[in-house]
JSON list of C-alpha atoms and ligand atoms in Angstrom, two decimals:
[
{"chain": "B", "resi": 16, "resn": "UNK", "atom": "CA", "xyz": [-202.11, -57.63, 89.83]},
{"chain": "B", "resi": 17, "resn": "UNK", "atom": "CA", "xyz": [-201.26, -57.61, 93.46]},
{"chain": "B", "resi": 18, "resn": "UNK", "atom": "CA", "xyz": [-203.90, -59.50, 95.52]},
{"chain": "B", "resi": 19, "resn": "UNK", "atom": "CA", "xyz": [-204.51, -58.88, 99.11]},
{"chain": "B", "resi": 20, "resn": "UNK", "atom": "CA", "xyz": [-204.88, -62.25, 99.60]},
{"chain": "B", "resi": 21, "resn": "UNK", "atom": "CA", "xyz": [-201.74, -63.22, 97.92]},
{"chain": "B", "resi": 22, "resn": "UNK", "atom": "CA", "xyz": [-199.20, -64.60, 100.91]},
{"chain": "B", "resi": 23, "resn": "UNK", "atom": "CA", "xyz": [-196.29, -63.84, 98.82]},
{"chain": "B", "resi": 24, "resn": "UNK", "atom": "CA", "xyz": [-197.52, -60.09, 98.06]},
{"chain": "B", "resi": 25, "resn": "UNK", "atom": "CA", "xyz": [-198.13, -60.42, 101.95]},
{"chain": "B", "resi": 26, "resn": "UNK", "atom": "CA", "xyz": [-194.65, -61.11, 101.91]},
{"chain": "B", "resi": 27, "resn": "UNK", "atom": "CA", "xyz": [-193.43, -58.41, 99.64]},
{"chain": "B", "resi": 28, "resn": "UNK", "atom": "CA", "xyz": [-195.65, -55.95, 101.48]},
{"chain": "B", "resi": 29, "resn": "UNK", "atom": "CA", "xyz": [-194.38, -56.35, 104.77]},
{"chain": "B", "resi": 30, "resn": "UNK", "atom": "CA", "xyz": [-198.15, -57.09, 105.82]},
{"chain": "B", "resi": 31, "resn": "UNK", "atom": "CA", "xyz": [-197.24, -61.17, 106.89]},
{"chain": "B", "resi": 32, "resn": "UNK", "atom": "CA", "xyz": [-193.98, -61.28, 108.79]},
{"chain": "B", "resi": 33, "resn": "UNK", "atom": "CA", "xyz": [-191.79, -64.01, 108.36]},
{"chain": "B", "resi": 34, "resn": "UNK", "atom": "CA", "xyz": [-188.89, -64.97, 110.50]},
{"chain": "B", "resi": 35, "resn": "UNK", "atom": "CA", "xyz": [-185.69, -62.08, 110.47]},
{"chain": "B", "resi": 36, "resn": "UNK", "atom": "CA", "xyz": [-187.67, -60.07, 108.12]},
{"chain": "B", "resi": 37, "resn": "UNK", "atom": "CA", "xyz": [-186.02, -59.57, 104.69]},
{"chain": "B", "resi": 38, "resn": "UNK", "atom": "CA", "xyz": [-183.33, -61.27, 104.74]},
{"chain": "B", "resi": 39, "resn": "UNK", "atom": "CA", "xyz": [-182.17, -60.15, 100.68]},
{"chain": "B", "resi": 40, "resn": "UNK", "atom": "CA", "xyz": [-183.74, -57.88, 98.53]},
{"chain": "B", "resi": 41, "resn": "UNK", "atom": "CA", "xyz": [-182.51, -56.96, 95.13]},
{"chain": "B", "resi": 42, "resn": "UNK", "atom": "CA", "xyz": [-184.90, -55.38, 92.60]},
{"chain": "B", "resi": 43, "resn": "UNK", "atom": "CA", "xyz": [-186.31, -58.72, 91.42]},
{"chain": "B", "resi": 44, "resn": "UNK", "atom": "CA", "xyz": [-186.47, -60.81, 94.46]},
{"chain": "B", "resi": 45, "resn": "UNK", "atom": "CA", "xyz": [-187.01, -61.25, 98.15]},
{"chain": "B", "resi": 46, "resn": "UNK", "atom": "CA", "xyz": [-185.36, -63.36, 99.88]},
{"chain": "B", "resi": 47, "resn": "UNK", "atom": "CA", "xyz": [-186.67, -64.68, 103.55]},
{"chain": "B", "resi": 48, "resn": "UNK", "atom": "CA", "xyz": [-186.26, -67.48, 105.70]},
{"chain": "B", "resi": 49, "resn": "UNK", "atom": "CA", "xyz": [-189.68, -70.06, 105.64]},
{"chain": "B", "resi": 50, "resn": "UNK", "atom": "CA", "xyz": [-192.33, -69.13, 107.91]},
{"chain": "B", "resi": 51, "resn": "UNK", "atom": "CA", "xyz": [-193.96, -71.16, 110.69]},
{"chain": "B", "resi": 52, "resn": "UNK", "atom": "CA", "xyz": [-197.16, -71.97, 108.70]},
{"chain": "B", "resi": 53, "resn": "UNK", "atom": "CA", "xyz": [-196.46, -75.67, 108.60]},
{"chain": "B", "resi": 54, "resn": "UNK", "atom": "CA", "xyz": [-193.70, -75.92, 111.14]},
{"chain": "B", "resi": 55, "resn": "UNK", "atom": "CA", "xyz": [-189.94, -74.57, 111.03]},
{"chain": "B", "resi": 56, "resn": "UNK", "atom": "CA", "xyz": [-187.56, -76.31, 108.77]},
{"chain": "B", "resi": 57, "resn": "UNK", "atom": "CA", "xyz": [-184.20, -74.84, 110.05]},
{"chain": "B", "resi": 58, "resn": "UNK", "atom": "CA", "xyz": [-182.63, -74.07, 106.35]},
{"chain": "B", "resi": 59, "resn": "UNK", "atom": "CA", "xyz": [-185.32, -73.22, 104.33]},
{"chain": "B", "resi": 60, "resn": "UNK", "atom": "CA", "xyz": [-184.88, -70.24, 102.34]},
{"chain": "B", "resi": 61, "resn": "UNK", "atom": "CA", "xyz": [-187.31, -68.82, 100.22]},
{"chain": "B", "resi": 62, "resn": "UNK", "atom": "CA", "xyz": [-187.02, -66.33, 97.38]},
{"chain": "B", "resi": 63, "resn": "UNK", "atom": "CA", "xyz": [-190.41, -64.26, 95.99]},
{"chain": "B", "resi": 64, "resn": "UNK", "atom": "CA", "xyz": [-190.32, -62.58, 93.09]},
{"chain": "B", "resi": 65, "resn": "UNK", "atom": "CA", "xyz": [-191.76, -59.15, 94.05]},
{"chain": "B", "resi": 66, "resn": "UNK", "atom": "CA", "xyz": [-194.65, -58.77, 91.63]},
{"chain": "B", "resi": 67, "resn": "UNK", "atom": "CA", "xyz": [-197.41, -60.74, 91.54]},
{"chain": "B", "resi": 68, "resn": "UNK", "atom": "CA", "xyz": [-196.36, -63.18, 88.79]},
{"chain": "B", "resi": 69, "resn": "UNK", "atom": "CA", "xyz": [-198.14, -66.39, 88.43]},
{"chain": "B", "resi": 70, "resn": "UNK", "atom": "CA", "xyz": [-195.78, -68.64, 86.16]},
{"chain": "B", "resi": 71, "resn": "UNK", "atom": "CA", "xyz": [-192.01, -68.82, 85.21]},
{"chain": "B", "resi": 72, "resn": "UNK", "atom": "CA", "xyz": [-193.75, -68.21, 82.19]},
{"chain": "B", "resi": 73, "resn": "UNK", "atom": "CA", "xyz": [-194.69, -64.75, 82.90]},
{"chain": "B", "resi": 74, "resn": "UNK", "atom": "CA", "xyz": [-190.93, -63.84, 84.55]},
{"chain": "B", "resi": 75, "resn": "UNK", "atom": "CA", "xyz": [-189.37, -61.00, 82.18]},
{"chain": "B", "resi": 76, "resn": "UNK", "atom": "CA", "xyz": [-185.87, -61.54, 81.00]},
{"chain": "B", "resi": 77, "resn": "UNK", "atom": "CA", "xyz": [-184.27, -60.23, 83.69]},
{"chain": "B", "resi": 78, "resn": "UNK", "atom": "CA", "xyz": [-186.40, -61.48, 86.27]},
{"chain": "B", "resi": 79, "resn": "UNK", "atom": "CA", "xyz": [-185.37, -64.75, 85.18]},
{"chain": "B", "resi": 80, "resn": "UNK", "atom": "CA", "xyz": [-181.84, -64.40, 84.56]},
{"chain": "B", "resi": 81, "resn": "UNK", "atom": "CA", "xyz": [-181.93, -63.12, 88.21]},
{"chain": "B", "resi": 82, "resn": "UNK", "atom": "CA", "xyz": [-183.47, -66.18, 90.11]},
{"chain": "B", "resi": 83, "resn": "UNK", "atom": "CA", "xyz": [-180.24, -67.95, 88.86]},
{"chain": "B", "resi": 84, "resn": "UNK", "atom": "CA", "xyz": [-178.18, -65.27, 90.58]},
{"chain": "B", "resi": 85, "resn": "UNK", "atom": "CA", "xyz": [-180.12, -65.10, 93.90]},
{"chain": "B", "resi": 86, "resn": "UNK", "atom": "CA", "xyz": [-180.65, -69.30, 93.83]},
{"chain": "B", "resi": 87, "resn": "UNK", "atom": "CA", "xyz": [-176.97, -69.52, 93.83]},
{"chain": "B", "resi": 88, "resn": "UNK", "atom": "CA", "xyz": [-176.34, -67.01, 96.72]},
{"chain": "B", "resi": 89, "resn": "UNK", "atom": "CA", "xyz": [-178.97, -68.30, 98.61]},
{"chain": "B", "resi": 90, "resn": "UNK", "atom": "CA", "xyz": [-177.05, -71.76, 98.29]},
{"chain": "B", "resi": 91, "resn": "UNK", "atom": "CA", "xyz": [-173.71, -70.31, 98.81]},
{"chain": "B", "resi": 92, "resn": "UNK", "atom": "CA", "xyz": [-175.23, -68.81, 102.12]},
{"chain": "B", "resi": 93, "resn": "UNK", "atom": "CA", "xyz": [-176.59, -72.44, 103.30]},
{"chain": "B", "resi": 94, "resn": "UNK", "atom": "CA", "xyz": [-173.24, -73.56, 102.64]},
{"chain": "B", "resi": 95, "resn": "UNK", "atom": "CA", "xyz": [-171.49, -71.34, 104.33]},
{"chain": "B", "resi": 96, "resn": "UNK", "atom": "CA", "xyz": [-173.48, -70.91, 107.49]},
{"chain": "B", "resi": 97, "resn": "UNK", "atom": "CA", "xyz": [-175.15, -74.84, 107.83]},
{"chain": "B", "resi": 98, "resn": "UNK", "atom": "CA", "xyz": [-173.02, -76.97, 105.51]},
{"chain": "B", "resi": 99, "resn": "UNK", "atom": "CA", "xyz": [-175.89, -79.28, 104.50]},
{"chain": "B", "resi": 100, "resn": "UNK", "atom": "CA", "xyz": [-175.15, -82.30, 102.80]},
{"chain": "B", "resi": 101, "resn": "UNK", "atom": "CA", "xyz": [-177.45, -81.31, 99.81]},
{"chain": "B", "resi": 102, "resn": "UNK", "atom": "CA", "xyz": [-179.46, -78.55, 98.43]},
{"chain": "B", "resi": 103, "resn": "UNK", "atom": "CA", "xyz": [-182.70, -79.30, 96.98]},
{"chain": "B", "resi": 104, "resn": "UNK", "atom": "CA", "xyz": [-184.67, -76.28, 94.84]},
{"chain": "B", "resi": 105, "resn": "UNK", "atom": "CA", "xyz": [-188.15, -76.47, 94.78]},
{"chain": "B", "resi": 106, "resn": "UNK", "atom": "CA", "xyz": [-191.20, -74.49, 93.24]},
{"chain": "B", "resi": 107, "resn": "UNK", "atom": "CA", "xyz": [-194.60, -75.66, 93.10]},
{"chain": "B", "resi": 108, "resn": "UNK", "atom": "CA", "xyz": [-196.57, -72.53, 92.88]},
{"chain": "B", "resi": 109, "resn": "UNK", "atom": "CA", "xyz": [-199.85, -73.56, 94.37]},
{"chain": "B", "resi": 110, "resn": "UNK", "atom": "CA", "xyz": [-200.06, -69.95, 95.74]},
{"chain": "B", "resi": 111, "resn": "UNK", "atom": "CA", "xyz": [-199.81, -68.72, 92.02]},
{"chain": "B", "resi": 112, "resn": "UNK", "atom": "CA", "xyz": [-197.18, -66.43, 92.35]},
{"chain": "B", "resi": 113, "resn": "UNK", "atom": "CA", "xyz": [-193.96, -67.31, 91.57]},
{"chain": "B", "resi": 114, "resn": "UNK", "atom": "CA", "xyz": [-191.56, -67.99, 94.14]},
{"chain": "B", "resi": 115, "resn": "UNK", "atom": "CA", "xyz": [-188.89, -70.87, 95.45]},
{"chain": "B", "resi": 116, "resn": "UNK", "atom": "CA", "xyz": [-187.25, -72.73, 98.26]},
{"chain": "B", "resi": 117, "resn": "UNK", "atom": "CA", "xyz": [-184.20, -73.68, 98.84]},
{"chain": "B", "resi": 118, "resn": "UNK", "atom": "CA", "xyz": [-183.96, -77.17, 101.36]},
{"chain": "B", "resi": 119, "resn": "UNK", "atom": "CA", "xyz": [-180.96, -78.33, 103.20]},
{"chain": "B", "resi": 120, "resn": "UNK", "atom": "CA", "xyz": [-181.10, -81.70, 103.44]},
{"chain": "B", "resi": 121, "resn": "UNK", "atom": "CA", "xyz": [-178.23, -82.84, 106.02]},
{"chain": "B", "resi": 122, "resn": "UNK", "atom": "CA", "xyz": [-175.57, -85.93, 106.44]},
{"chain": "B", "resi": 123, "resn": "UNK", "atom": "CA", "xyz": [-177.76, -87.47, 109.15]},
{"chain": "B", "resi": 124, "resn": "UNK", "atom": "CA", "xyz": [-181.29, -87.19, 107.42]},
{"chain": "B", "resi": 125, "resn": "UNK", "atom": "CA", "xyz": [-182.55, -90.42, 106.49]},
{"chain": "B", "resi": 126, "resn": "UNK", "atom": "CA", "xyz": [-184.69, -89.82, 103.63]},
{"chain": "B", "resi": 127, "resn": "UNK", "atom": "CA", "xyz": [-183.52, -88.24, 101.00]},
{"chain": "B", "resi": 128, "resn": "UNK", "atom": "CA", "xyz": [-185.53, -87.09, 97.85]},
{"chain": "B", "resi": 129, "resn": "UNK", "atom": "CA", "xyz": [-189.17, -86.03, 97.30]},
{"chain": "B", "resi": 130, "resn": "UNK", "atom": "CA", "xyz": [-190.15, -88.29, 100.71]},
{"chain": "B", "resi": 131, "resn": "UNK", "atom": "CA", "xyz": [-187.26, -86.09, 102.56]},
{"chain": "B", "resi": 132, "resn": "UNK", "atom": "CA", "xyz": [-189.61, -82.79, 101.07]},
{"chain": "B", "resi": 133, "resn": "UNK", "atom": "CA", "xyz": [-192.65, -84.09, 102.13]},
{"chain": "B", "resi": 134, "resn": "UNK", "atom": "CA", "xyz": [-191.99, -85.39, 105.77]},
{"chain": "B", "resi": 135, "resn": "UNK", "atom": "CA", "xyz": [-190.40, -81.56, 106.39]},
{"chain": "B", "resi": 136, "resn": "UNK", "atom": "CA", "xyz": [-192.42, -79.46, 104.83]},
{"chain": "B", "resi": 137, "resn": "UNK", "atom": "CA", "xyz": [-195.87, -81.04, 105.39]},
{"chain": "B", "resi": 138, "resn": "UNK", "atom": "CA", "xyz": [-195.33, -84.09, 109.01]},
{"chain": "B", "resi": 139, "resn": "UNK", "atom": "CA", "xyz": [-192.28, -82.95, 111.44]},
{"chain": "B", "resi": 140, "resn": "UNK", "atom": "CA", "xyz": [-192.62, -79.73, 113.34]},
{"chain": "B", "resi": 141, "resn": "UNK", "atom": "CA", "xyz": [-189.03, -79.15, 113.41]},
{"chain": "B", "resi": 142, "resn": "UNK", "atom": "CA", "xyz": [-188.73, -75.78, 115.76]},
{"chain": "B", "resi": 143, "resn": "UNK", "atom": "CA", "xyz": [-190.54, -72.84, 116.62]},
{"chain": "B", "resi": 144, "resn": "UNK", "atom": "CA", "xyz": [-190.30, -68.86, 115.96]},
{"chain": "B", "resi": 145, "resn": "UNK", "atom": "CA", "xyz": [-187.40, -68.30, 118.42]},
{"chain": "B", "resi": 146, "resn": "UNK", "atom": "CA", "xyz": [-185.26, -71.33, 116.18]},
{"chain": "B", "resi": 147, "resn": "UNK", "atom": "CA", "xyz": [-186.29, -69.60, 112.97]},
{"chain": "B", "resi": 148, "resn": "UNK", "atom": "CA", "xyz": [-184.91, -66.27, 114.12]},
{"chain": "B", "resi": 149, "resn": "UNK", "atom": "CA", "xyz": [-181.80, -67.25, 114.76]},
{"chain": "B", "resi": 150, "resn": "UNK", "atom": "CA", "xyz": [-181.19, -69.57, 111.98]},
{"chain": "B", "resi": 151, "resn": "UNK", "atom": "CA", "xyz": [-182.63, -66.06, 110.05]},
{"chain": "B", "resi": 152, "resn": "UNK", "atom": "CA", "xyz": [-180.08, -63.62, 112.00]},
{"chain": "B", "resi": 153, "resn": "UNK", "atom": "CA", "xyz": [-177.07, -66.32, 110.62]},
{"chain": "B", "resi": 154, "resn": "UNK", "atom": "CA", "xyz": [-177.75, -66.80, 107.53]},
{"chain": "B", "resi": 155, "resn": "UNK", "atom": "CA", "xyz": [-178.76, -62.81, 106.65]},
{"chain": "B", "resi": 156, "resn": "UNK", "atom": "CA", "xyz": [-174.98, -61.48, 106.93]},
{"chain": "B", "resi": 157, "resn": "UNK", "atom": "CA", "xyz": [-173.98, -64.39, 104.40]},
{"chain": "B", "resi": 158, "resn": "UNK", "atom": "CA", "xyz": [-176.68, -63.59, 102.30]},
{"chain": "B", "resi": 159, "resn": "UNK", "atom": "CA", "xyz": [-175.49, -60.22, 102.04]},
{"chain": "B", "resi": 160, "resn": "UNK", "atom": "CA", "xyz": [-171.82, -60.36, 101.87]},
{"chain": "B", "resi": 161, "resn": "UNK", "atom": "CA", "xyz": [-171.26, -61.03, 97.57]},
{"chain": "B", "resi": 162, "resn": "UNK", "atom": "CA", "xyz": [-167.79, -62.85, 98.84]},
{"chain": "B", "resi": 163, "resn": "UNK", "atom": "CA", "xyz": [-169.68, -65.84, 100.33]},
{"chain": "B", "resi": 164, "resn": "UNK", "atom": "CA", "xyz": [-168.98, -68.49, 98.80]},
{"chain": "B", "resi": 165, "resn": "UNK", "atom": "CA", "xyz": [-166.82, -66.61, 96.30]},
{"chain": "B", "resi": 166, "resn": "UNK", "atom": "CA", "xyz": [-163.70, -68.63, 96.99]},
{"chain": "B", "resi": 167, "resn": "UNK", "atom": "CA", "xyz": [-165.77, -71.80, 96.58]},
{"chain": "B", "resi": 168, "resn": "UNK", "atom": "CA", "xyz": [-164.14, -74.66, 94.03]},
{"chain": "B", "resi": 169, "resn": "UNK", "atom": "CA", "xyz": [-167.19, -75.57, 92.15]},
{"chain": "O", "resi": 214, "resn": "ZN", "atom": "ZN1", "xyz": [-198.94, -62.17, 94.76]}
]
């Protein structure tokens, strides 16, 4: 049940705005770039799942055959746009409803790993709104185009 409280039925709402807007939407996810609650890490995509969901657990069949689909294009779209080094895919859940990110971690980072996760999602402050916009406004059309990444040798 949808919670007014919820960020990620925020999210889903429209009622909390995150950087671009809605940057994918298919009928089981959302996809948006990470907002500035913690500070801006350029490359961090997000995907919700748009009902209130608390566990994988709960995700119907195609709901979870779908998070494969919209992982990969989100990574595809990284790729494409910032060329990280590595992606990492994370999902902790602590707002109990199901959602993941999608981290770039690039060639000049110096940690690498969990520690990378921690010191940019929770220490650096990285960039503000403007930086998040833009890196939104680049990465949308690549989201969007099902040819990104298409051509890719996996
Ligand atoms: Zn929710």
């Amino acid at each position: 049940m949808p919670d007014n409280e919820c960020l990620e039925c925020r999210i889903v709402s429209g009622d909390f705005k995150t950087p671009g807007g809605v940057l994918l939407e298919g009928p089981n996810w959302m996809v948006v770039h990470y907002h500035p609650r913690k500070g801006i890490y350029p490359g961090r995509l997000m995907a919700v799942l748009k009902r209130h969901a608390k566990s994988l657990s709960d995700l119907t069949d195609a709901e979870a055959q779908s998070m494969a689909m919209v992982a990969r294009r989100m990574t595809r779209s990284l790729d494409a746009g910032l060329a990280p080094e590595r992606m990492y895919m994370l999902s902790f859940n602590e707002d109990e409803h199901v959602h993941f990110h999608i981290l770039s971690r690039f060639k000049d980072d110096a940690i690498r790993g969990p520690n990378l996760v921690v010191q940019k999602m929770l220490v650096d402050e990285i960039g503000g709104q403007a930086e998040a916009e833009a890196m939104a406004a680049k990465l949308k059309p690549l989201l969007q185009d099902p040819q990104t990444g298409a051509g890719r040798q996996q």
